[in-house]
GROMACS .gro file of C-alpha atoms in nm:
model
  311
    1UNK     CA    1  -2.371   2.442  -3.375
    2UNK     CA    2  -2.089   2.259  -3.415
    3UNK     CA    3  -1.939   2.010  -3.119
    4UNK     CA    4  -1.636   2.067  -2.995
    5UNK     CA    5  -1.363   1.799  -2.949
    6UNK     CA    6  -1.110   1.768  -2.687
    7UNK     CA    7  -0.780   1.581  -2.723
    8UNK     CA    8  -0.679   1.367  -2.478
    9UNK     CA    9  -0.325   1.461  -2.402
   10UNK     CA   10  -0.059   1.144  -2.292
   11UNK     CA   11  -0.022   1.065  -1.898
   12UNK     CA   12   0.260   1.301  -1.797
   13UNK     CA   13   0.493   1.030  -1.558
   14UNK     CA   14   0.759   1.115  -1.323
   15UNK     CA   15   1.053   0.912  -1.225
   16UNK     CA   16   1.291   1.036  -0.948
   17UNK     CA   17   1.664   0.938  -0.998
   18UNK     CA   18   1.896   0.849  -0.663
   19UNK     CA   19   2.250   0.797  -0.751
   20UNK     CA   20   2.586   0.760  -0.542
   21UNK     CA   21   2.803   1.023  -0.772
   22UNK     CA   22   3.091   0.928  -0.592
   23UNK     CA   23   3.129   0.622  -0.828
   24UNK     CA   24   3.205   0.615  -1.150
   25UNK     CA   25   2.986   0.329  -1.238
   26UNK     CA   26   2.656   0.503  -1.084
   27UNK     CA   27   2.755   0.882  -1.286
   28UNK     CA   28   2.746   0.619  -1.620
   29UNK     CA   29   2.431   0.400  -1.550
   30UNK     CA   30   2.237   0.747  -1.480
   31UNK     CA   31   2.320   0.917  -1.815
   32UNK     CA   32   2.189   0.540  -1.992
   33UNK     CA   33   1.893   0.559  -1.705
   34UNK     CA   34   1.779   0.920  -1.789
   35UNK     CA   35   1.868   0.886  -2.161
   36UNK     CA   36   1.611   0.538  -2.187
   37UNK     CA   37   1.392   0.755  -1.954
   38UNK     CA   38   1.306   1.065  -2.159
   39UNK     CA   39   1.354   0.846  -2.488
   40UNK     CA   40   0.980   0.762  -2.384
   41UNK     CA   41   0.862   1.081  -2.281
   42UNK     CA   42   0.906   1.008  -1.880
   43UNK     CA   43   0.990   1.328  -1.696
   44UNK     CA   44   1.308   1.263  -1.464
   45UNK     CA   45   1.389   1.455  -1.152
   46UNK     CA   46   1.724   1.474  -0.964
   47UNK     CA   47   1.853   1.616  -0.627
   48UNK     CA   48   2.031   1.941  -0.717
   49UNK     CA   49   2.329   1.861  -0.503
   50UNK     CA   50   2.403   1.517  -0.748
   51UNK     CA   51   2.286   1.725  -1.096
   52UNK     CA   52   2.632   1.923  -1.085
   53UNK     CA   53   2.808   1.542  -1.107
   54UNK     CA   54   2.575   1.417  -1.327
   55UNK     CA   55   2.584   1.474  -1.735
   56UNK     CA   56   2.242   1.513  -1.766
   57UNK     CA   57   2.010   1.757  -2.015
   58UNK     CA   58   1.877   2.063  -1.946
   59UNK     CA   59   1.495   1.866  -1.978
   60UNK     CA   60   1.615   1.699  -1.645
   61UNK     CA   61   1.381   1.872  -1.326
   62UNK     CA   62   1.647   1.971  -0.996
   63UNK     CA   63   1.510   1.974  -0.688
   64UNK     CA   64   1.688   2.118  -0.358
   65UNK     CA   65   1.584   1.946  -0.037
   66UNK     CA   66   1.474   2.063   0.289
   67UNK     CA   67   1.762   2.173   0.548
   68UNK     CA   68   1.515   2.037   0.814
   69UNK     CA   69   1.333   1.753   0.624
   70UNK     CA   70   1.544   1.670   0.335
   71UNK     CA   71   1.264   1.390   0.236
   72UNK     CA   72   1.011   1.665   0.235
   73UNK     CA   73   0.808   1.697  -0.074
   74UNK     CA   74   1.085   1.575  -0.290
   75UNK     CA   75   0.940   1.305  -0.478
   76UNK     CA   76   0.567   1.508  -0.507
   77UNK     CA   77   0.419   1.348  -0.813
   78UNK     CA   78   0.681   1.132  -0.895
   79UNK     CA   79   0.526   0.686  -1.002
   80UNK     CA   80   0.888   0.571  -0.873
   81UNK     CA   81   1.249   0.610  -0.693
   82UNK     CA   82   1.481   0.476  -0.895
   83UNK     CA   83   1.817   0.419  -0.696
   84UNK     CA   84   2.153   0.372  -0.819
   85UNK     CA   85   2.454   0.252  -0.617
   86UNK     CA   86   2.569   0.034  -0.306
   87UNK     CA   87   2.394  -0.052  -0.024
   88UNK     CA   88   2.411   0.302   0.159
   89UNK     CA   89   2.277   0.512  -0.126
   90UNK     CA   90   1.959   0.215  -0.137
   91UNK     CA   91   1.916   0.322   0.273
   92UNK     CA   92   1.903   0.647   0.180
   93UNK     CA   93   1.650   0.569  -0.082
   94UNK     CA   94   1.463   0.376   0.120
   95UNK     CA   95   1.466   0.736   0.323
   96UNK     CA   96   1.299   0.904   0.056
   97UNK     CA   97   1.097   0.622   0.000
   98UNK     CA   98   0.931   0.592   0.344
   99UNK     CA   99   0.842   0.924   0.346
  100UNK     CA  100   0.687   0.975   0.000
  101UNK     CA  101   0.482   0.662  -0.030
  102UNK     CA  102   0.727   0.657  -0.359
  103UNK     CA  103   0.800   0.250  -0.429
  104UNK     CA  104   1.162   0.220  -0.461
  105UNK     CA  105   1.384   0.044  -0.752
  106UNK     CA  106   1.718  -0.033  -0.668
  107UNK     CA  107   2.008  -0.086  -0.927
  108UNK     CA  108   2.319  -0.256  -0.725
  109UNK     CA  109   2.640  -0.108  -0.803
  110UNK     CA  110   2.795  -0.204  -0.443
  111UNK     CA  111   2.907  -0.570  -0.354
  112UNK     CA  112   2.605  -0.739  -0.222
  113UNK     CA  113   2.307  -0.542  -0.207
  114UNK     CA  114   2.017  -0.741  -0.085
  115UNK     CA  115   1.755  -0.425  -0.146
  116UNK     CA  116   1.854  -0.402  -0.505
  117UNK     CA  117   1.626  -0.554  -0.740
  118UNK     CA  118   1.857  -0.564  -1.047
  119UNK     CA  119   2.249  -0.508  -1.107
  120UNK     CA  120   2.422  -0.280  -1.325
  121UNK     CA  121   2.417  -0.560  -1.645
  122UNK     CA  122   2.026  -0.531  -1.639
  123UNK     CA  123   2.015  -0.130  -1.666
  124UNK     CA  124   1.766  -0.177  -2.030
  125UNK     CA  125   1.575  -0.422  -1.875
  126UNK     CA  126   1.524  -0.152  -1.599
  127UNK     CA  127   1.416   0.108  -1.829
  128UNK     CA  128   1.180  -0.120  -2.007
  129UNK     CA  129   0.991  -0.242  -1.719
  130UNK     CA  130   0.952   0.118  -1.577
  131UNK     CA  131   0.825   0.260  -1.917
  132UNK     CA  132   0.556  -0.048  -1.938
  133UNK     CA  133   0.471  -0.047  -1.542
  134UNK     CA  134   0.593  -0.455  -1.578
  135UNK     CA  135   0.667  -0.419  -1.209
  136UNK     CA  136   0.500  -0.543  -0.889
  137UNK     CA  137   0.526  -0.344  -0.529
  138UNK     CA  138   0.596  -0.483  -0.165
  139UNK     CA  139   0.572  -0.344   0.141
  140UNK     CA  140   0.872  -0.403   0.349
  141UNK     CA  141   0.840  -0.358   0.752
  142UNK     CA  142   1.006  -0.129   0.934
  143UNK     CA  143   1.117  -0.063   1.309
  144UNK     CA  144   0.976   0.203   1.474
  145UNK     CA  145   1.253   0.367   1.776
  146UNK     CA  146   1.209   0.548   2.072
  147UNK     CA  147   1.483   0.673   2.328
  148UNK     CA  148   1.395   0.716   2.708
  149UNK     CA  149   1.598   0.914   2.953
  150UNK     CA  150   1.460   0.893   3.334
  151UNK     CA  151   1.160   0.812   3.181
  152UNK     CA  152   1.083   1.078   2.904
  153UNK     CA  153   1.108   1.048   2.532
  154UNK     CA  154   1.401   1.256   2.436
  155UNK     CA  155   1.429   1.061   2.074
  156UNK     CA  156   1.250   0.912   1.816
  157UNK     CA  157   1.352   0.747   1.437
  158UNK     CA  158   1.248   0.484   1.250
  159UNK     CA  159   1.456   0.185   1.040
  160UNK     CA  160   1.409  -0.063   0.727
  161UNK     CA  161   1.713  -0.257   0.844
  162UNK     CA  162   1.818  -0.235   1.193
  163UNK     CA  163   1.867  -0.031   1.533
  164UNK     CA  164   2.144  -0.107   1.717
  165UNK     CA  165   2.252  -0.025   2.018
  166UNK     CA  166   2.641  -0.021   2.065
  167UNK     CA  167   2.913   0.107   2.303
  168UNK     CA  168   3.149   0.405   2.271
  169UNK     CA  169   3.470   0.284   2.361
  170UNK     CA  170   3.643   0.030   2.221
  171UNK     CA  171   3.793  -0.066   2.573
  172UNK     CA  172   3.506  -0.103   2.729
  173UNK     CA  173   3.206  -0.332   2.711
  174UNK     CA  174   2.837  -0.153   2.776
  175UNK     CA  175   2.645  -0.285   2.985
  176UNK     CA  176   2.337  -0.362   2.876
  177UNK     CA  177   1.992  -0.545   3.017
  178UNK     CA  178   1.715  -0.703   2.760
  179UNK     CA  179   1.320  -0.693   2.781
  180UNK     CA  180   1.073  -0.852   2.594
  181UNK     CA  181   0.684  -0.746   2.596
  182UNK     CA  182   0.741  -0.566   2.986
  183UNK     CA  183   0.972  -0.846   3.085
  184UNK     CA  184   1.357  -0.920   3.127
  185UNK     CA  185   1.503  -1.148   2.950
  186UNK     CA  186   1.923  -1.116   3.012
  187UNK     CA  187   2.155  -0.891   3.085
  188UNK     CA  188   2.560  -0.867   2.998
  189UNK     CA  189   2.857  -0.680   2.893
  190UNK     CA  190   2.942  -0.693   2.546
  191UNK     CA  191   2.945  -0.483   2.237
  192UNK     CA  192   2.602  -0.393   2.192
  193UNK     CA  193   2.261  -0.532   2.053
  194UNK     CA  194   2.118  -0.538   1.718
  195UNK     CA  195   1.748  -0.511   1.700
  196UNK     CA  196   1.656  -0.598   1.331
  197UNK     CA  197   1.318  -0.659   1.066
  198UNK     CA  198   1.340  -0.988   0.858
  199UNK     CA  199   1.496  -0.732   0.575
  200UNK     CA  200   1.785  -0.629   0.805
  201UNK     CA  201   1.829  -0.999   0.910
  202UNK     CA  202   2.118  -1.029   0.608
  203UNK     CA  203   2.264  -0.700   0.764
  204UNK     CA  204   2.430  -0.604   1.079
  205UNK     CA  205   2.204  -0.904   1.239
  206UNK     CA  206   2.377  -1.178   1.031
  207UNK     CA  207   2.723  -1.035   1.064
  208UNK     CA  208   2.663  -1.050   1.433
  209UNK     CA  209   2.562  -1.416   1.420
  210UNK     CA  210   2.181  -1.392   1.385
  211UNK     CA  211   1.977  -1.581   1.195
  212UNK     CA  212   1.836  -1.533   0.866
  213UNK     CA  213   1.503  -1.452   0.796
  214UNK     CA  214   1.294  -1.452   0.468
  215UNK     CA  215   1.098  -1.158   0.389
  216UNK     CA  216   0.805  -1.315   0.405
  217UNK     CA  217   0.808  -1.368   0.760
  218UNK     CA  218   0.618  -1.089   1.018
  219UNK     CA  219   0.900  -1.084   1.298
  220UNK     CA  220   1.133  -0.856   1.532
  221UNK     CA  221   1.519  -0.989   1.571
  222UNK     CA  222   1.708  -0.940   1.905
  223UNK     CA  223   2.105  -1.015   1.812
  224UNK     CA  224   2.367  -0.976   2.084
  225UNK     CA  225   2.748  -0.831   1.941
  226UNK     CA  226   3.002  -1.009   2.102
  227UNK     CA  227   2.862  -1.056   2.456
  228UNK     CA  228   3.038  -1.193   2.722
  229UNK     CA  229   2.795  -1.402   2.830
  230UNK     CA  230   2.661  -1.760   2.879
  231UNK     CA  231   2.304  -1.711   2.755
  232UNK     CA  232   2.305  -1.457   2.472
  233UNK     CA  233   2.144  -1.581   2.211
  234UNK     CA  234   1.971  -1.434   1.884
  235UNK     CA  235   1.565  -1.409   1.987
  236UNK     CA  236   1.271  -1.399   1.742
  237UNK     CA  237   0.999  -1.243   1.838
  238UNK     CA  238   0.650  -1.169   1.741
  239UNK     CA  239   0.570  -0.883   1.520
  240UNK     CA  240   0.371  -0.712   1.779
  241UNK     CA  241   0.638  -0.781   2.028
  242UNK     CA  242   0.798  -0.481   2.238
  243UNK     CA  243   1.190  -0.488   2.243
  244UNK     CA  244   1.351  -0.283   2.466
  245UNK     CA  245   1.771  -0.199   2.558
  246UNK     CA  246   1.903  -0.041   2.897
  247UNK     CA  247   2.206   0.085   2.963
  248UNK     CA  248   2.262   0.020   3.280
  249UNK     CA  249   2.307   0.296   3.518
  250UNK     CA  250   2.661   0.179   3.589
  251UNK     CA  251   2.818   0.175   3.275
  252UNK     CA  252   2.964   0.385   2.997
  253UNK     CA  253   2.786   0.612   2.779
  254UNK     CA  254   2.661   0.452   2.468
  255UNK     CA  255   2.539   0.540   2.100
  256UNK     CA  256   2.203   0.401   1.889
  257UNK     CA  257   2.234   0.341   1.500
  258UNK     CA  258   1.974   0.342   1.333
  259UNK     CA  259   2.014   0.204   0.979
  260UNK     CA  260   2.385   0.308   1.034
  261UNK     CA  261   2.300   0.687   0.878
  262UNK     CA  262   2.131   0.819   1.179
  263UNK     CA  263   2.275   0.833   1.547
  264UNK     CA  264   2.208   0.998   1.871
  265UNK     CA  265   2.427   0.950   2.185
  266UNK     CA  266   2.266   0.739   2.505
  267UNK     CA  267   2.389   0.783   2.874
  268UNK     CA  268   2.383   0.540   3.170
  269UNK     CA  269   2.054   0.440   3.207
  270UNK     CA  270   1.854   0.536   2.908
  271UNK     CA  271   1.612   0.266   2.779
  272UNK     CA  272   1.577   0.227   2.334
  273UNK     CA  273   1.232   0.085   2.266
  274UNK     CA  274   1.181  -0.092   1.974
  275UNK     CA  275   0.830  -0.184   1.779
  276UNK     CA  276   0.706  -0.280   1.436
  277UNK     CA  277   0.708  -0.001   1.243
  278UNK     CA  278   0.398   0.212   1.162
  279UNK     CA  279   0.482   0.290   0.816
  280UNK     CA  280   0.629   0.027   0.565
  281UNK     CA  281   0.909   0.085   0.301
  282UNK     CA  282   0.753  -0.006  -0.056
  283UNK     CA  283   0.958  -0.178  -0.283
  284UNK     CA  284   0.945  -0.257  -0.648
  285UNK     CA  285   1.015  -0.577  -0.773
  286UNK     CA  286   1.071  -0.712  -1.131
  287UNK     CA  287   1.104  -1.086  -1.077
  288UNK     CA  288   0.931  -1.379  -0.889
  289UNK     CA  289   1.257  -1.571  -0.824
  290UNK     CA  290   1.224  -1.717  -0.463
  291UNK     CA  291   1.400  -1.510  -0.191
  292UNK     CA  292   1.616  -1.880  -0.155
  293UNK     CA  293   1.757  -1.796  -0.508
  294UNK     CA  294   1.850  -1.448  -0.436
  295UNK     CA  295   2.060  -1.563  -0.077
  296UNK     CA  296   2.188  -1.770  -0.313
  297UNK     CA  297   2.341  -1.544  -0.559
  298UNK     CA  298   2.410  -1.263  -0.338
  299UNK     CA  299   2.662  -1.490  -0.086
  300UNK     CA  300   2.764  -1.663  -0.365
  301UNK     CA  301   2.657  -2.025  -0.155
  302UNK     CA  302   2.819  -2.391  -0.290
  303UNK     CA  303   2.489  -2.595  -0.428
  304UNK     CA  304   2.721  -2.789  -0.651
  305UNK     CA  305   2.594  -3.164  -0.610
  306UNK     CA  306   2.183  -3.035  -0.538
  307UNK     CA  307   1.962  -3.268  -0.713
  308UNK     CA  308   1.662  -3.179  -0.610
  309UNK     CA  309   1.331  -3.370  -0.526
  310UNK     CA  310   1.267  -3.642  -0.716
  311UNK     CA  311   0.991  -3.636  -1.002
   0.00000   0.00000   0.00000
């Protein structure tokens, strides 16, 4: 009798590709992305409403998303999101992301892009560190949002960056009262609230005037926009902390963003809760350089003149 041998056959990998096709600049860096991709014999899979914009080869898997759940099941067996474009198309990654488990890569081809982990110069170094696995994963909190009306849920969403809760008219401030953990902490007029994770704190939050916080730190940010009031300032709170907006019952209608893709209209007197976030975002990263570095670079900062300690 003779034995019988079985081959092992190569790992097959799966990398999903996110791009904005609206820019020039993200149609190129996916043809070099999927070209570098399938060079090595990893499988690449696109949405089929960016393949049409996209010159890609017929090897290329299209997937159509969910009308419902467009997050649904798209990135089944795929080792990594790889996102090209500004800092909307990473947020919409970060979508996918969530939802999949999927650790997300992000190439920035926008302006400042804090999520990205490498910029368009850096697209071979990209490809080479997805073909060898040279990357390491983080998990990124996340906000967790509910909406109350008269006492009963009547909305719920989630955000990496921020949820903010703003007014409707421009004329008009909304009124607005702040709790922390069951208690009040201020109320005012102004032009809304921003309720942020240490990720979103170089968002919305910082444009607002709130501080900035380094990814590393387990915290919930509280920002006022433009109150008109003595005492609003930016609040940092513990990670376990309960944040909560309400419109007061006197005021205009207003509006929550969350992540400034999703939005759902609240009326006088609805209450926006806001908790650490039960799933994380994962994210991939290439380097070690300090997040100090990276604020750095990305606000282009003056450190002409630093010396550093001495040795």
């Amino acid at each position: 009798m003779t034995a019988s041998t079985e081959t092992s056959r190569p790992e097959a990998r799966t990398v999903f590709l996110l791009a904005h096709t609206g820019r020039p600049a993200a149609v190129r860096s996916a043809e070099l992305v999927v070209q570098g991709l399938l060079a090595h014999g990893i499988r690449v899979r696109v949405l089929d409403e960016e393949a049409a914009d996209l010159p890609l080869p017929a090897s290329v898997e299209r997937v159509t998303v969910d009308e419902k759940d467009e997050t649904r099941g798209v990135l089944d067996g795929c080792e990594l999101l790889v996102v090209l474009g500004g800092d909307g198309t990473l947020l919409r990654g970060a979508e996918f992301s969530r939802a999949s488990g999927v650790p997300m890569l992000g190439v920035n081809l926008g302006t400042v892009g804090f999520l990205a982990e490498a910029e368009r110069d850096d697209l071979d170094q990209v490809v080479d560190r997805v073909v060898t696995r040279s990357y390491e994963v983080e998990e990124r909190m996340t906000l967790d949002v509910t909406v109350l009306s008269d006492g009963i849920v009547v909305y719920t969403d989630w955000a990496l960056n921020e949820a903010s809760v703003e007014k409707v008219a421009r004329e008009r401030m909304l009124e607005v009262v702040l709790e922390v953990d069951g208690r009040p902490v201020s109320g005012f007029g102004g032009d809304g609230v921003v309720c942020a994770t240490p990720t979103g704190s170089t968002a919305y939050a910082f444009s607002a005037g709130g501080p900035i916080v380094w990814p590393e730190v387990e915290a919930l940010l509280m920002v006022p926009i433009s109150a008109h009031a003595l005492f609003a300032k930016p609040l940092v709170t513990a990670p376990e902390s309960v944040l909560a907006v309400e419109v007061r019952p006197n005021t205009r209608s207003g509006v929550l963003w969350c992540d400034g893709r999703r939005t759902v209209d609240l009326p006088p007197g609805a209450r926006v809760e806001v908790r650490r976030g039960a799933v994380p975002v994962r994210l991939a990263r290439l380097h070690h350089a300090p997040f100090t570095d990276r604020l750095v670079a990305k606000f282009a900062l003056p450190v002409a003149g630093w010396r550093g300690a001495p040795r």
